[in-house]
mmCIF file of C-alpha atoms in Angstrom:
data_model
loop_
_atom_site.group_PDB
_atom_site.id
_atom_site.type_symbol
_atom_site.label_atom_id
_atom_site.label_comp_id
_atom_site.label_asym_id
_atom_site.label_seq_id
_atom_site.Cartn_x
_atom_site.Cartn_y
_atom_site.Cartn_z
ATOM 1 C CA MET A 1 0.004 -0.012 0.006
ATOM 2 C CA ILE A 2 1.467 3.321 -1.039
ATOM 3 C CA TRP A 3 0.354 6.954 -1.289
ATOM 4 C CA GLY A 4 2.023 10.224 -2.147
ATOM 5 C CA ALA A 5 4.739 8.270 -3.915
ATOM 6 C CA ASN A 6 6.782 8.382 -7.078
ATOM 7 C CA ALA A 7 9.238 5.949 -8.614
ATOM 8 C CA TYR A 8 11.379 8.642 -10.258
ATOM 9 C CA ILE A 9 12.039 12.368 -10.037
ATOM 10 C CA LEU A 10 10.977 14.922 -12.625
ATOM 11 C CA PRO A 11 12.422 18.461 -12.875
ATOM 12 C CA GLY A 12 8.998 19.745 -11.736
ATOM 13 C CA ASP A 13 9.197 17.536 -8.662
ATOM 14 C CA LEU A 14 12.421 19.266 -7.645
ATOM 15 C CA GLU A 15 10.801 22.665 -8.108
ATOM 16 C CA ALA A 16 7.935 21.637 -5.822
ATOM 17 C CA PHE A 17 10.364 20.376 -3.167
ATOM 18 C CA GLU A 18 12.435 23.562 -3.296
ATOM 19 C CA LYS A 19 9.315 25.720 -2.836
ATOM 20 C CA ILE A 20 8.728 24.058 0.541
ATOM 21 C CA ARG A 21 12.330 23.485 1.627
ATOM 22 C CA ASP A 22 12.069 26.158 4.353
ATOM 23 C CA VAL A 23 9.735 24.728 6.964
ATOM 24 C CA SER A 24 9.204 28.178 8.522
ATOM 25 C CA LYS A 25 7.122 28.970 5.461
ATOM 26 C CA TRP A 26 4.806 25.980 5.966
ATOM 27 C CA SER A 27 1.322 26.552 7.332
ATOM 28 C CA SER A 28 1.017 25.914 11.036
ATOM 29 C CA ARG A 29 -1.519 23.202 10.258
ATOM 30 C CA MET A 30 1.198 21.262 8.398
ATOM 31 C CA ALA A 31 4.226 22.199 10.493
ATOM 32 C CA ASP A 32 2.968 22.175 14.105
ATOM 33 C CA PRO A 33 2.365 18.384 14.461
ATOM 34 C CA LEU A 34 5.804 17.674 12.966
ATOM 35 C CA ILE A 35 7.552 20.340 15.053
ATOM 36 C CA LYS A 36 5.959 18.740 18.127
ATOM 37 C CA LEU A 37 7.595 15.447 17.148
ATOM 38 C CA TYR A 38 10.963 16.653 15.882
ATOM 39 C CA THR A 39 11.405 20.277 17.087
ATOM 40 C CA LYS A 40 11.588 23.072 14.519
ATOM 41 C CA ASP A 41 15.356 22.684 14.041
ATOM 42 C CA GLY A 42 15.082 18.922 13.829
ATOM 43 C CA LEU A 43 12.285 19.095 11.267
ATOM 44 C CA GLN A 44 14.229 21.625 9.202
ATOM 45 C CA GLU A 45 17.354 19.483 9.285
ATOM 46 C CA MET A 46 15.472 16.310 8.383
ATOM 47 C CA TRP A 47 13.414 17.948 5.627
ATOM 48 C CA GLY A 48 16.467 19.724 4.193
ATOM 49 C CA SER A 49 18.382 16.448 4.088
ATOM 50 C CA TRP A 50 15.419 14.811 2.341
ATOM 51 C CA CYS A 51 15.351 17.622 -0.274
ATOM 52 C CA ASP A 52 19.128 17.289 -0.763
ATOM 53 C CA THR A 53 18.741 13.542 -1.262
ATOM 54 C CA MET A 54 16.062 14.075 -3.951
ATOM 55 C CA VAL A 55 18.389 16.486 -5.757
ATOM 56 C CA GLU A 56 21.208 13.916 -5.696
ATOM 57 C CA ILE A 57 18.944 11.141 -6.944
ATOM 58 C CA PHE A 58 17.787 13.423 -9.759
ATOM 59 C CA LYS A 59 21.417 14.230 -10.686
ATOM 60 C CA ASN A 60 22.094 10.485 -10.899
ATOM 61 C CA GLY A 61 19.256 9.788 -13.335
ATOM 62 C CA GLY A 62 16.228 10.281 -11.084
ATOM 63 C CA ASP A 63 15.448 6.595 -10.472
ATOM 64 C CA ILE A 64 14.089 6.049 -6.971
ATOM 65 C CA CYS A 65 12.677 2.600 -7.670
ATOM 66 C CA LYS A 66 11.536 2.794 -11.283
ATOM 67 C CA SER A 67 13.868 -0.009 -12.369
ATOM 68 C CA SER A 68 12.550 -2.283 -9.620
ATOM 69 C CA LEU A 69 8.787 -1.977 -10.102
ATOM 70 C CA ALA A 70 8.539 -5.108 -12.281
ATOM 71 C CA ASP A 71 10.055 -7.100 -9.394
ATOM 72 C CA ILE A 72 7.116 -6.329 -7.065
ATOM 73 C CA GLN A 73 5.030 -9.459 -6.745
ATOM 74 C CA CYS A 74 2.563 -8.678 -3.963
ATOM 75 C CA PRO A 75 -0.779 -6.990 -4.581
ATOM 76 C CA THR A 76 -0.334 -3.246 -4.346
ATOM 77 C CA LEU A 77 -2.846 -0.512 -3.543
ATOM 78 C CA ILE A 78 -1.912 2.966 -4.742
ATOM 79 C CA LEU A 79 -3.837 5.858 -3.180
ATOM 80 C CA HIS A 80 -3.474 9.347 -4.611
ATOM 81 C CA GLY A 81 -4.887 12.823 -4.146
ATOM 82 C CA HIS A 82 -5.665 14.267 -7.579
ATOM 83 C CA LYS A 83 -4.678 17.775 -6.410
ATOM 84 C CA ASP A 84 -1.432 16.679 -4.748
ATOM 85 C CA PRO A 85 1.043 19.561 -5.247
ATOM 86 C CA LEU A 86 4.049 17.326 -4.547
ATOM 87 C CA VAL A 87 3.307 14.275 -6.667
ATOM 88 C CA ALA A 88 2.658 14.846 -10.369
ATOM 89 C CA GLN A 89 -0.312 13.024 -11.880
ATOM 90 C CA GLU A 90 1.905 10.824 -14.008
ATOM 91 C CA HIS A 91 3.439 9.137 -10.965
ATOM 92 C CA PRO A 92 0.471 7.101 -9.725
ATOM 93 C CA MET A 93 -0.322 6.113 -13.328
ATOM 94 C CA HIS A 94 3.276 4.976 -13.877
ATOM 95 C CA LEU A 95 3.129 2.889 -10.682
ATOM 96 C CA LEU A 96 -0.193 1.376 -11.739
ATOM 97 C CA GLU A 97 1.113 0.491 -15.191
ATOM 98 C CA ASN A 98 4.389 -0.964 -13.972
ATOM 99 C CA ILE A 99 3.467 -2.897 -10.815
ATOM 100 C CA ARG A 100 1.823 -6.199 -11.566
ATOM 101 C CA ASN A 101 -1.464 -6.691 -9.712
ATOM 102 C CA ALA A 102 -1.741 -3.002 -8.685
ATOM 103 C CA ARG A 103 -4.926 -1.057 -8.042
ATOM 104 C CA LEU A 104 -5.385 2.703 -7.886
ATOM 105 C CA HIS A 105 -7.788 4.720 -5.767
ATOM 106 C CA VAL A 106 -7.878 8.478 -6.448
ATOM 107 C CA TYR A 107 -9.378 11.141 -4.180
ATOM 108 C CA PRO A 108 -10.559 13.771 -6.739
ATOM 109 C CA GLU A 109 -10.281 16.655 -4.233
ATOM 110 C CA GLY A 110 -7.372 15.165 -2.290
ATOM 111 C CA LYS A 111 -3.941 16.690 -1.883
ATOM 112 C CA HIS A 112 -0.853 15.194 -0.286
ATOM 113 C CA ASN A 113 -2.469 14.540 3.100
ATOM 114 C CA ILE A 114 -5.238 12.132 2.023
ATOM 115 C CA HIS A 115 -4.433 9.841 4.939
ATOM 116 C CA LEU A 116 -5.361 12.682 7.321
ATOM 117 C CA LYS A 117 -8.111 14.536 5.481
ATOM 118 C CA TYR A 118 -9.977 11.385 4.508
ATOM 119 C CA ALA A 119 -8.764 9.247 7.414
ATOM 120 C CA GLU A 120 -11.932 7.229 7.962
ATOM 121 C CA ASP A 121 -12.416 6.437 4.261
ATOM 122 C CA PHE A 122 -8.665 5.954 3.691
ATOM 123 C CA ASN A 123 -8.474 3.452 6.609
ATOM 124 C CA ALA A 124 -11.559 1.599 5.384
ATOM 125 C CA ILE A 125 -10.161 1.226 1.862
ATOM 126 C CA VAL A 126 -6.795 0.066 3.183
ATOM 127 C CA SER A 127 -8.431 -2.384 5.615
ATOM 128 C CA LYS A 128 -10.640 -3.815 2.848
ATOM 129 C CA PHE A 129 -7.597 -4.186 0.607
ATOM 130 C CA ILE A 130 -5.523 -5.906 3.302
ATOM 131 C CA MET A 131 -8.395 -8.265 4.163
ATOM 132 C CA SER A 132 -9.130 -9.099 0.499
ATOM 133 C CA ASP A 133 -8.425 -12.558 -0.890
ATOM 134 C CA SER A 134 -5.579 -11.219 -2.966
ATOM 135 C CA CYS A 135 -3.653 -10.221 0.167
ATOM 136 C CA LEU A 136 -4.348 -13.232 2.363
#
């Protein structure tokens, strides 16, 4: 089960990451729960390192796991928010087309936080998938 994911990095992905590199510019709704867990400095350090890693992966061809998707053998549920500003629309489609036995569920009004905004529905869909015959 995956959401908010991509198998490779596009130039536009890097632009999106750079726009939110500085956590002090995040909305308090997004930042506060993470600052509570990691402290503001800790969150900034972790997020900055993550952004730096994405830049390095891009410089080295951009393959996060694209070359390994065909090796995935288990049933896979892909969940995606159609309005996700961090994950381009082509990413969930690429995952769906390249992971055998994959299914896609899209939240038409969803963004990157579908697991929070649609928590009850999200959990129900995930539970149903996990309990389905294809996963047992």
